[in-house]
PDB file of C-alpha atoms in Angstrom:
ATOM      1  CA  UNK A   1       0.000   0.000   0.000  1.00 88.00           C
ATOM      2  CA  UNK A   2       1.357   3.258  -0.978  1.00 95.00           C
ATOM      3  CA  UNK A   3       2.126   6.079   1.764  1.00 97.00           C
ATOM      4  CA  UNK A   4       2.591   9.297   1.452  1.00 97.00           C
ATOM      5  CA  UNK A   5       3.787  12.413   3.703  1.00 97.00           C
ATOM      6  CA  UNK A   6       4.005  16.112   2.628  1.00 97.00           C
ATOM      7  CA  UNK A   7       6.824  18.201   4.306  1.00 97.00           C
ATOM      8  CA  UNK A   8       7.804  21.771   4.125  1.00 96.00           C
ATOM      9  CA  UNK A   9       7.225  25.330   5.857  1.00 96.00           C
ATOM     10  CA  UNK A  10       3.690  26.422   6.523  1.00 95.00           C
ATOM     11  CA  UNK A  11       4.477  30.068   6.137  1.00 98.00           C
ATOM     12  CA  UNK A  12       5.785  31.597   3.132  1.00 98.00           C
ATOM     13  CA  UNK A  13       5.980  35.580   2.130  1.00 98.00           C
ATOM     14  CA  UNK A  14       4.667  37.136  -1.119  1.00 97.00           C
ATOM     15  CA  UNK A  15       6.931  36.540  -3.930  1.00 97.00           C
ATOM     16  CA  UNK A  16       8.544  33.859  -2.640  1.00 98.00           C
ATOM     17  CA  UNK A  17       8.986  29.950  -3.953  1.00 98.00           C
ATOM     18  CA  UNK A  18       7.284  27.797  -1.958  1.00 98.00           C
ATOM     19  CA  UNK A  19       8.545  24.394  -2.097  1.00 98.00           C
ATOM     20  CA  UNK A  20       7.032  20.747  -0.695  1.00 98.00           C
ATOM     21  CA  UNK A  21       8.516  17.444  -0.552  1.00 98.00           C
ATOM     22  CA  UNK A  22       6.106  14.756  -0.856  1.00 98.00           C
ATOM     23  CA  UNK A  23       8.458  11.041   0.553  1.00 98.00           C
ATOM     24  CA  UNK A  24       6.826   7.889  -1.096  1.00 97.00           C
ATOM     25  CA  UNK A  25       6.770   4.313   1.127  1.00 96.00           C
ATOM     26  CA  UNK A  26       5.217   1.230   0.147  1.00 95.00           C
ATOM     27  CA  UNK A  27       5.649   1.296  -3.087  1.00 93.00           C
ATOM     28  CA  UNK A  28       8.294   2.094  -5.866  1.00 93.00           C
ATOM     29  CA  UNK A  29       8.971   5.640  -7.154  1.00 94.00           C
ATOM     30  CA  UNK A  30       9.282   4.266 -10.438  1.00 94.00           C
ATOM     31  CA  UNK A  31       5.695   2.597 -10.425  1.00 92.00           C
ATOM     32  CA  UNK A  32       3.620   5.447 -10.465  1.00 94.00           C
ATOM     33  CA  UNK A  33       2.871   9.251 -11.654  1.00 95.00           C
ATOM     34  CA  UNK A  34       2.984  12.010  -8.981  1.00 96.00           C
ATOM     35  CA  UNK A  35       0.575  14.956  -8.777  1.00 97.00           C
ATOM     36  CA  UNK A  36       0.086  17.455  -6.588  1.00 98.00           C
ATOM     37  CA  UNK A  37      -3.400  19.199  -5.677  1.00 98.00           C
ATOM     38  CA  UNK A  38      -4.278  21.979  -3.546  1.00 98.00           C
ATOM     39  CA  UNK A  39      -7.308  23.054  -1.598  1.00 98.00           C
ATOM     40  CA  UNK A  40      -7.952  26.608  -0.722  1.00 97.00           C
ATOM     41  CA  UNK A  41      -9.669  26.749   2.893  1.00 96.00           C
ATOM     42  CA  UNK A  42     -13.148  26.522   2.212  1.00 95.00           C
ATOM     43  CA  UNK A  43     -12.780  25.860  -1.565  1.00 96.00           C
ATOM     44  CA  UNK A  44     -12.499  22.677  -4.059  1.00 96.00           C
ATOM     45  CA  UNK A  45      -9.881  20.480  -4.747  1.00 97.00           C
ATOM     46  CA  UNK A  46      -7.318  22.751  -8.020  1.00 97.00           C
ATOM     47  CA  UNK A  47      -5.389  19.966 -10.193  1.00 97.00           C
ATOM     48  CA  UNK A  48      -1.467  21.692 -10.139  1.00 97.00           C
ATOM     49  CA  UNK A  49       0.449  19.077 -12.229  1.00 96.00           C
ATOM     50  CA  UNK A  50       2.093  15.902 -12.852  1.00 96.00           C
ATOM     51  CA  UNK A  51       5.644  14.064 -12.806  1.00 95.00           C
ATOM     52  CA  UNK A  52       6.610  10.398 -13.923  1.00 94.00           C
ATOM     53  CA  UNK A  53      10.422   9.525 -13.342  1.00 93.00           C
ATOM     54  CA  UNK A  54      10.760   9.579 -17.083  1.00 93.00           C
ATOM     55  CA  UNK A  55      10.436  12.683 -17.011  1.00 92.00           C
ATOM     56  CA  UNK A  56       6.964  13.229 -18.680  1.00 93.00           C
ATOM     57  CA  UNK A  57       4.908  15.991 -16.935  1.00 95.00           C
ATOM     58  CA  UNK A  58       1.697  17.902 -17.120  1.00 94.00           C
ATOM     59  CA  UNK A  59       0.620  21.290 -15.584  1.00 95.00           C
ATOM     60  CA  UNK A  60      -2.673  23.043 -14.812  1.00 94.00           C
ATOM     61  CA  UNK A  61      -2.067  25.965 -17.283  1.00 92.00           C
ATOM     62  CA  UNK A  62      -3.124  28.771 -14.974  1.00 94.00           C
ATOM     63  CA  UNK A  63      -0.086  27.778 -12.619  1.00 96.00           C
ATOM     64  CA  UNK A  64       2.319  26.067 -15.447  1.00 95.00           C
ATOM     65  CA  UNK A  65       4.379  29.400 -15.547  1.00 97.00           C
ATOM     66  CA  UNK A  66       5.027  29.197 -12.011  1.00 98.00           C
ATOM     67  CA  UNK A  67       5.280  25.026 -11.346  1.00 98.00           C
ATOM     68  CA  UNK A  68       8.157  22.842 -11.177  1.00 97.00           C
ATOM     69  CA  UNK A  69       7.336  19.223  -9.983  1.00 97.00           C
ATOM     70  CA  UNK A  70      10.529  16.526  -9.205  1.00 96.00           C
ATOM     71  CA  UNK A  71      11.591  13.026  -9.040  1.00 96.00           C
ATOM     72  CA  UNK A  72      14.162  11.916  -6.946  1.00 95.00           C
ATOM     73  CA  UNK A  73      14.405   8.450  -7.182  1.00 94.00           C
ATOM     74  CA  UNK A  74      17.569   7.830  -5.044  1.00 95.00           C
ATOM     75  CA  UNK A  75      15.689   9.306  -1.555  1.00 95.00           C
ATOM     76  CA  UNK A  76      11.995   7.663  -2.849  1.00 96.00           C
ATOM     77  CA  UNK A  77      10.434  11.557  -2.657  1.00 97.00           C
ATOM     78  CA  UNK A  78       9.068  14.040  -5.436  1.00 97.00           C
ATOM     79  CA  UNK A  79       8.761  17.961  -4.912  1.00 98.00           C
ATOM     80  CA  UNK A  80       6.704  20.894  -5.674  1.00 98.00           C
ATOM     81  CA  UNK A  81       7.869  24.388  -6.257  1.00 98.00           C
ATOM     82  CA  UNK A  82       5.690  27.333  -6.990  1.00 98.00           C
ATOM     83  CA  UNK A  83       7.584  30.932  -7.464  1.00 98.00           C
ATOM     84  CA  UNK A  84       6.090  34.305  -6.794  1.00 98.00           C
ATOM     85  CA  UNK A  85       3.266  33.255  -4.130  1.00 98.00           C
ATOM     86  CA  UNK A  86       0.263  35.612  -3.472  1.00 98.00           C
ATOM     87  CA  UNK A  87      -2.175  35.203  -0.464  1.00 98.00           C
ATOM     88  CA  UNK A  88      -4.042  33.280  -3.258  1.00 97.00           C
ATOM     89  CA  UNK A  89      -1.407  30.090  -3.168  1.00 98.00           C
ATOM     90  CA  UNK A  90      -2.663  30.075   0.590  1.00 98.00           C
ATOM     91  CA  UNK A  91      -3.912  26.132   0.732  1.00 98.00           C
ATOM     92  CA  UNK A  92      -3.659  22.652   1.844  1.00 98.00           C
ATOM     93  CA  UNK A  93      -1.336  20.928  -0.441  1.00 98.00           C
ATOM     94  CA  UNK A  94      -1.774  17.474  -1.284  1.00 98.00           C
ATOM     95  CA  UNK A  95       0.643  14.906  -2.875  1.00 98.00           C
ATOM     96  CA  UNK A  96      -1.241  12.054  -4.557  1.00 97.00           C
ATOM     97  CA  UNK A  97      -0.447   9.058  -7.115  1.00 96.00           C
ATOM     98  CA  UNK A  98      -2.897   7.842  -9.919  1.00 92.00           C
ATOM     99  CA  UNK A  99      -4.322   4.825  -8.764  1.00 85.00           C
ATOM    100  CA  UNK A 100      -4.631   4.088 -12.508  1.00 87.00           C
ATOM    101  CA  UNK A 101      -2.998   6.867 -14.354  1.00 88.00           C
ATOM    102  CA  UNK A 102      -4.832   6.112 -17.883  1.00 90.00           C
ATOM    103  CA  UNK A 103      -8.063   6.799 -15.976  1.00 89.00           C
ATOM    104  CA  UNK A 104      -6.951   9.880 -13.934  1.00 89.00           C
ATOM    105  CA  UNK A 105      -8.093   8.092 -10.979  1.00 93.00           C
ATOM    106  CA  UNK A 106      -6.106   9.867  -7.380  1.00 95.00           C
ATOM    107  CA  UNK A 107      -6.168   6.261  -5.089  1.00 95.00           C
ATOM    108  CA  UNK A 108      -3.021   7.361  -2.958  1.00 97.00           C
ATOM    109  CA  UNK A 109      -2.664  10.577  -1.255  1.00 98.00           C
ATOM    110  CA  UNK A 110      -1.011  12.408   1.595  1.00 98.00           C
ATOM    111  CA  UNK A 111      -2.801  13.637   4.679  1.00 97.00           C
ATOM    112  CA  UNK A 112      -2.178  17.259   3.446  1.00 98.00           C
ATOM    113  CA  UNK A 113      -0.293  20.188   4.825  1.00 98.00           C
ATOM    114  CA  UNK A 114      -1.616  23.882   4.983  1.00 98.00           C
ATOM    115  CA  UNK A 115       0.511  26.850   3.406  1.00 98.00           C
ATOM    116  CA  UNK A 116      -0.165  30.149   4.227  1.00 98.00           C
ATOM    117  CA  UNK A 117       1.466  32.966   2.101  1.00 98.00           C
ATOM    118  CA  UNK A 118       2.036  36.223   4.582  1.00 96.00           C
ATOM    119  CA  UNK A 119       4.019  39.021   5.193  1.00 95.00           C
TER     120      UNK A 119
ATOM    121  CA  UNK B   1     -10.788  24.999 -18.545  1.00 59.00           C
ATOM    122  CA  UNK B   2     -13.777  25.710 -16.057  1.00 67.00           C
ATOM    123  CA  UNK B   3     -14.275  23.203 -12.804  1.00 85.00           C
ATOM    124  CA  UNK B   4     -17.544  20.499 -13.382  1.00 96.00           C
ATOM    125  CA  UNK B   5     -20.842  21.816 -12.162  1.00 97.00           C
ATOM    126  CA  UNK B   6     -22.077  20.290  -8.751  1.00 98.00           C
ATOM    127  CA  UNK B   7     -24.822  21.135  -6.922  1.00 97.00           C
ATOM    128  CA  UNK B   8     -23.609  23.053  -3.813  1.00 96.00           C
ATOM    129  CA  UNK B   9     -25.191  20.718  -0.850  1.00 97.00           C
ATOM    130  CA  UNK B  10     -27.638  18.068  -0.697  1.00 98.00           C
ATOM    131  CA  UNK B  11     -29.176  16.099   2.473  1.00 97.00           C
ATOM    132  CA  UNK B  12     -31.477  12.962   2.767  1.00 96.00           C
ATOM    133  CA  UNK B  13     -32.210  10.573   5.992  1.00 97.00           C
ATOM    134  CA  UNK B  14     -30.538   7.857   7.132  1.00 97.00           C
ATOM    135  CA  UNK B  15     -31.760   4.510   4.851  1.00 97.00           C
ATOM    136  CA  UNK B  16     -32.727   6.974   2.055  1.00 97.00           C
ATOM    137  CA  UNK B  17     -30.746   7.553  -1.443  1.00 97.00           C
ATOM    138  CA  UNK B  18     -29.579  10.378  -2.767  1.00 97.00           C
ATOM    139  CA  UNK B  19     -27.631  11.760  -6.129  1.00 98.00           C
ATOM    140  CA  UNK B  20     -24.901  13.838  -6.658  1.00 98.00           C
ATOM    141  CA  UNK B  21     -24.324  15.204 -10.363  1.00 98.00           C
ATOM    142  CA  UNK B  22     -21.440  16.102 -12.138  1.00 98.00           C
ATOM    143  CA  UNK B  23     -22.309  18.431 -15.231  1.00 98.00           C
ATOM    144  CA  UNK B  24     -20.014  18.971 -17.442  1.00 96.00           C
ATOM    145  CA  UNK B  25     -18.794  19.792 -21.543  1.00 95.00           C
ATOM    146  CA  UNK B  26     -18.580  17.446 -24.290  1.00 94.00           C
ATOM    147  CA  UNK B  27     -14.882  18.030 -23.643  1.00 93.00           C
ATOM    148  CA  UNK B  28     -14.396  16.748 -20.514  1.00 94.00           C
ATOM    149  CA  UNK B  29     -17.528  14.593 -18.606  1.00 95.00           C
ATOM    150  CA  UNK B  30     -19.029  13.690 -21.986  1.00 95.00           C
ATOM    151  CA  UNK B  31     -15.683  12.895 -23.870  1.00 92.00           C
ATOM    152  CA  UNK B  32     -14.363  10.799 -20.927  1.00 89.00           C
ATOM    153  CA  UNK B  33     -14.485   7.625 -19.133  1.00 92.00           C
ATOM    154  CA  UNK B  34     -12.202   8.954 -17.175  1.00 94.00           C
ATOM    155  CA  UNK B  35     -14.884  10.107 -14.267  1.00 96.00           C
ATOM    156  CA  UNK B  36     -13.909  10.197 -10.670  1.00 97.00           C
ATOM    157  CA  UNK B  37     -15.244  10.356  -7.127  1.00 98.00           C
ATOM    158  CA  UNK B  38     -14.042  11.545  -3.864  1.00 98.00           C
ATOM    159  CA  UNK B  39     -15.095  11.600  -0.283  1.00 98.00           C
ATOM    160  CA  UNK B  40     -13.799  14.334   2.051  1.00 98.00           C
ATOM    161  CA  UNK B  41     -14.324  14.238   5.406  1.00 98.00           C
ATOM    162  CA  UNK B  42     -13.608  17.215   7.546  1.00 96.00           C
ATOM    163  CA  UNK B  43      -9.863  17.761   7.900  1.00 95.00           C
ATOM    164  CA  UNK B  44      -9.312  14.511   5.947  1.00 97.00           C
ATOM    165  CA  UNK B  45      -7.550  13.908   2.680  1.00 98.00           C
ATOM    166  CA  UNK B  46      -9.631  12.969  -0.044  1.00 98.00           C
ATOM    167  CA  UNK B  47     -10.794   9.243  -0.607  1.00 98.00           C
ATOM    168  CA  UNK B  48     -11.468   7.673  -3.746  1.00 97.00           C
ATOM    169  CA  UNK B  49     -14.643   5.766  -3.955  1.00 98.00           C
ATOM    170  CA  UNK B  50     -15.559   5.932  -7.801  1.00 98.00           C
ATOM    171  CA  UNK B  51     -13.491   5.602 -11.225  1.00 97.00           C
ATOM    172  CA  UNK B  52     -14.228   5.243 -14.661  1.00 96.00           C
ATOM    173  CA  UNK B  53     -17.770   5.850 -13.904  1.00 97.00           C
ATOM    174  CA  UNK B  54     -19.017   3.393 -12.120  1.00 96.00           C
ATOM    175  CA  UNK B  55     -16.189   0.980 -10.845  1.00 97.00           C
ATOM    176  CA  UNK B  56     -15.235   1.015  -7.155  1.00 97.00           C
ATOM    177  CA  UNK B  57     -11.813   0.342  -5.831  1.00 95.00           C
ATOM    178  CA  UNK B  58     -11.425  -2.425  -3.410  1.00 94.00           C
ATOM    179  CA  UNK B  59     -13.102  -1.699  -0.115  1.00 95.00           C
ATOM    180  CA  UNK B  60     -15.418   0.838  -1.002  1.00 97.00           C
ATOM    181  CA  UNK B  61     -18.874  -0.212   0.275  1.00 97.00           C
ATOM    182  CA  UNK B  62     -20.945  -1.023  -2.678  1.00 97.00           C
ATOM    183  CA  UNK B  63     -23.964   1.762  -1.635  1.00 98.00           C
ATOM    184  CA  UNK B  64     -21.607   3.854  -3.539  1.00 98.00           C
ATOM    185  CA  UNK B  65     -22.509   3.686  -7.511  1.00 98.00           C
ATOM    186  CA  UNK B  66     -21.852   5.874 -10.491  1.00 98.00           C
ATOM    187  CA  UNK B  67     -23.221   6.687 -13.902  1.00 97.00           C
ATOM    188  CA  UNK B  68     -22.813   8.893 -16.686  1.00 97.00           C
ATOM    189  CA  UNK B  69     -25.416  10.464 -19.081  1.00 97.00           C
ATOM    190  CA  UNK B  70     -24.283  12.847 -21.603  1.00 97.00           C
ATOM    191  CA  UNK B  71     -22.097  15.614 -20.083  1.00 97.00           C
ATOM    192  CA  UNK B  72     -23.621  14.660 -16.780  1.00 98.00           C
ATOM    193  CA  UNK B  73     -22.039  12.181 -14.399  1.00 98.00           C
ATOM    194  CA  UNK B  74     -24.018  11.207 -11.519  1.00 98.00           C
ATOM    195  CA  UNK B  75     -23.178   9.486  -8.447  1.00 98.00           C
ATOM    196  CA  UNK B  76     -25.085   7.904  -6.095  1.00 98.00           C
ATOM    197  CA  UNK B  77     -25.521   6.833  -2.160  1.00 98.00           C
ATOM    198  CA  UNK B  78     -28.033   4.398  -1.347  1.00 97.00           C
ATOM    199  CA  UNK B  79     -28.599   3.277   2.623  1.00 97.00           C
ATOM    200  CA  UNK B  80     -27.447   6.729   3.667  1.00 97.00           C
ATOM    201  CA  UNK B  81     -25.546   6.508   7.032  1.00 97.00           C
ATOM    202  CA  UNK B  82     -24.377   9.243   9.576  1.00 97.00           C
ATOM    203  CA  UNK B  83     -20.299   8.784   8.074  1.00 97.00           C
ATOM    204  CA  UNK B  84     -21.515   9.477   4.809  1.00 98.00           C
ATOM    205  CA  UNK B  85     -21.798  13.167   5.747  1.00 98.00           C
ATOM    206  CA  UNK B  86     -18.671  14.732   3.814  1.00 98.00           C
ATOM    207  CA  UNK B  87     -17.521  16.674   0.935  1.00 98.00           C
ATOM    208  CA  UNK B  88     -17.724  14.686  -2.773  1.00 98.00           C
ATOM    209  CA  UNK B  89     -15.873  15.585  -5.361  1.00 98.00           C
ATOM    210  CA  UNK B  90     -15.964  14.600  -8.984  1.00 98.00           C
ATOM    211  CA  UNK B  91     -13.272  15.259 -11.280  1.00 97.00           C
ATOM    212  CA  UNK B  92     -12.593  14.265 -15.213  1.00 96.00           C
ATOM    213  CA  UNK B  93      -9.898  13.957 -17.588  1.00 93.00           C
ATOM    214  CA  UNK B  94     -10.122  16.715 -20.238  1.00 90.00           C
ATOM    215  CA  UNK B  95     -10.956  14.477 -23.461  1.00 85.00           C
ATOM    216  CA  UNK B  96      -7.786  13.705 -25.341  1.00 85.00           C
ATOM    217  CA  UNK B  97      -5.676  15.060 -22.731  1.00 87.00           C
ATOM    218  CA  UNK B  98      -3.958  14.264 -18.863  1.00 89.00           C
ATOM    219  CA  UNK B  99      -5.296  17.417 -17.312  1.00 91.00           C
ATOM    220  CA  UNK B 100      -7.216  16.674 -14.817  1.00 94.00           C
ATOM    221  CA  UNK B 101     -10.238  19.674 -14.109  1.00 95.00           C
ATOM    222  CA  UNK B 102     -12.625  18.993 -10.312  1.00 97.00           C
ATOM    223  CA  UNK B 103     -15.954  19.563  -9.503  1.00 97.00           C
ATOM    224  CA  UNK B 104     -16.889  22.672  -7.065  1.00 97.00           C
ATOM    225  CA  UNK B 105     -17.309  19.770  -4.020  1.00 97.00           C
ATOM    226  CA  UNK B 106     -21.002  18.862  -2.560  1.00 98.00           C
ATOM    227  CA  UNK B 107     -21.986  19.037   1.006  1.00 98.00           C
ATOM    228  CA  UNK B 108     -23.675  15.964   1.969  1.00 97.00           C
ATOM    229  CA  UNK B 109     -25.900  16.614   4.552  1.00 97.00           C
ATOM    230  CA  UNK B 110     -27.523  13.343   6.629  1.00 96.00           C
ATOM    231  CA  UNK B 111     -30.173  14.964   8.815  1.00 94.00           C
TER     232      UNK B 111
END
């Protein structure tokens, strides 16, 4: 059974990167694509993008200027950066894995962790 | 690409059934097998319980059940219990692509 945990500061300033590590257990970093999702408080689930450890990627287009998503297969972990925050990147971030990626079905995700973006 | 149409919050009793839809474009819901669910509870990640339609992963109860008409995916709770009060999300592939676009969420209310 796949495991994940999100990791990285809760506070971030305007204009900043903001950057997540999401560390993968139970299953193999090569077996699966990586996404990451957010949640506004109060608000729905936003799609931000996709990595495989091939390489091959996918980004929500309103954020793709911004989004860099990593595989690092020697430490079992993928990342999420997002440059030049506003109090709108203010969310729970979510890593996830496609429980079957051809049908976009999320079956693995993280329990979440909350960024705020403040001065 | 706009987010899937749900309705904002819908309640029934405990036994009753109730429906959730899903509406969305010839682009994305109607396009698409690629139709999922999620359950939210408060404070919780989401939970799949619903893909491609109508199939449930292993270990989802089976009062759980989906369908798809048109640009409209539906899903549906029969038996309603108190822990099926959450957030339900749907989400869809956008046809021909991997970009993945959400529903708005649902309040399930059991009263």
């Amino acid at each position: 059974q796949v495991q994940l945990q999100e990791s990285g500061p809760g506070l971030v300033k305007p204009s900043e990167t903001l950057s997540l590590t999401c560390v993968v257990s139970g299953g193999s970093i090569r077996s699966y694509y990586w996404t990451w999702i957010r949640q506004p408080p109060g608000k729905a689930l936003e799609w931000i993008g996709y990595m495989h450890y091939t390489g091959n990627t996918n980004f929500n287009p309103s954020l793709k200027s911004r989004v860099t998503i990593s595989v690092d297969t020697s430490k079992s972990r993928f990342s999420l950066e997002l440059s030049s925050v506003t109090a709108a990147d203010t969310a729970v971030y979510y890593c996830a894995a496609y429980f079957d990626f051809w049908n976009g079905s999320l079956g693995y995700w993280g329990q979440g962790t909350l960024v705020t973006v403040s001065a | 690409q706009s987010a899937l149409t749900q309705p904002a919050s819908v309640s029934g009793s405990p036994g009753q059934s109730i429906t959730i839809s899903c509406a969305g474009t010839s682009s994305d819901v109607g396009g698409s097998n690629s139709v999922s669910w999620y359950q939210q509870h408060p404070d919780k990640a989401p939970k799949l319980i619903i893909y491609e339609v109508l199939s449930r992963p292993s270990g989802v109860s089976n009062r759980f059940s989906g369908s798809k008409s048109g640009n409209t995916a539906s899903l549906t709770i029969s038996g309603l219990q108190a822990e099926d009060e959450a957030d339900y999300y749907c989400s869809s592939y956008v046809s021909g692509t991997t970009y993945v676009v959400f529903g708005g969420g649902t309040k399930m209310t059991v009263l």
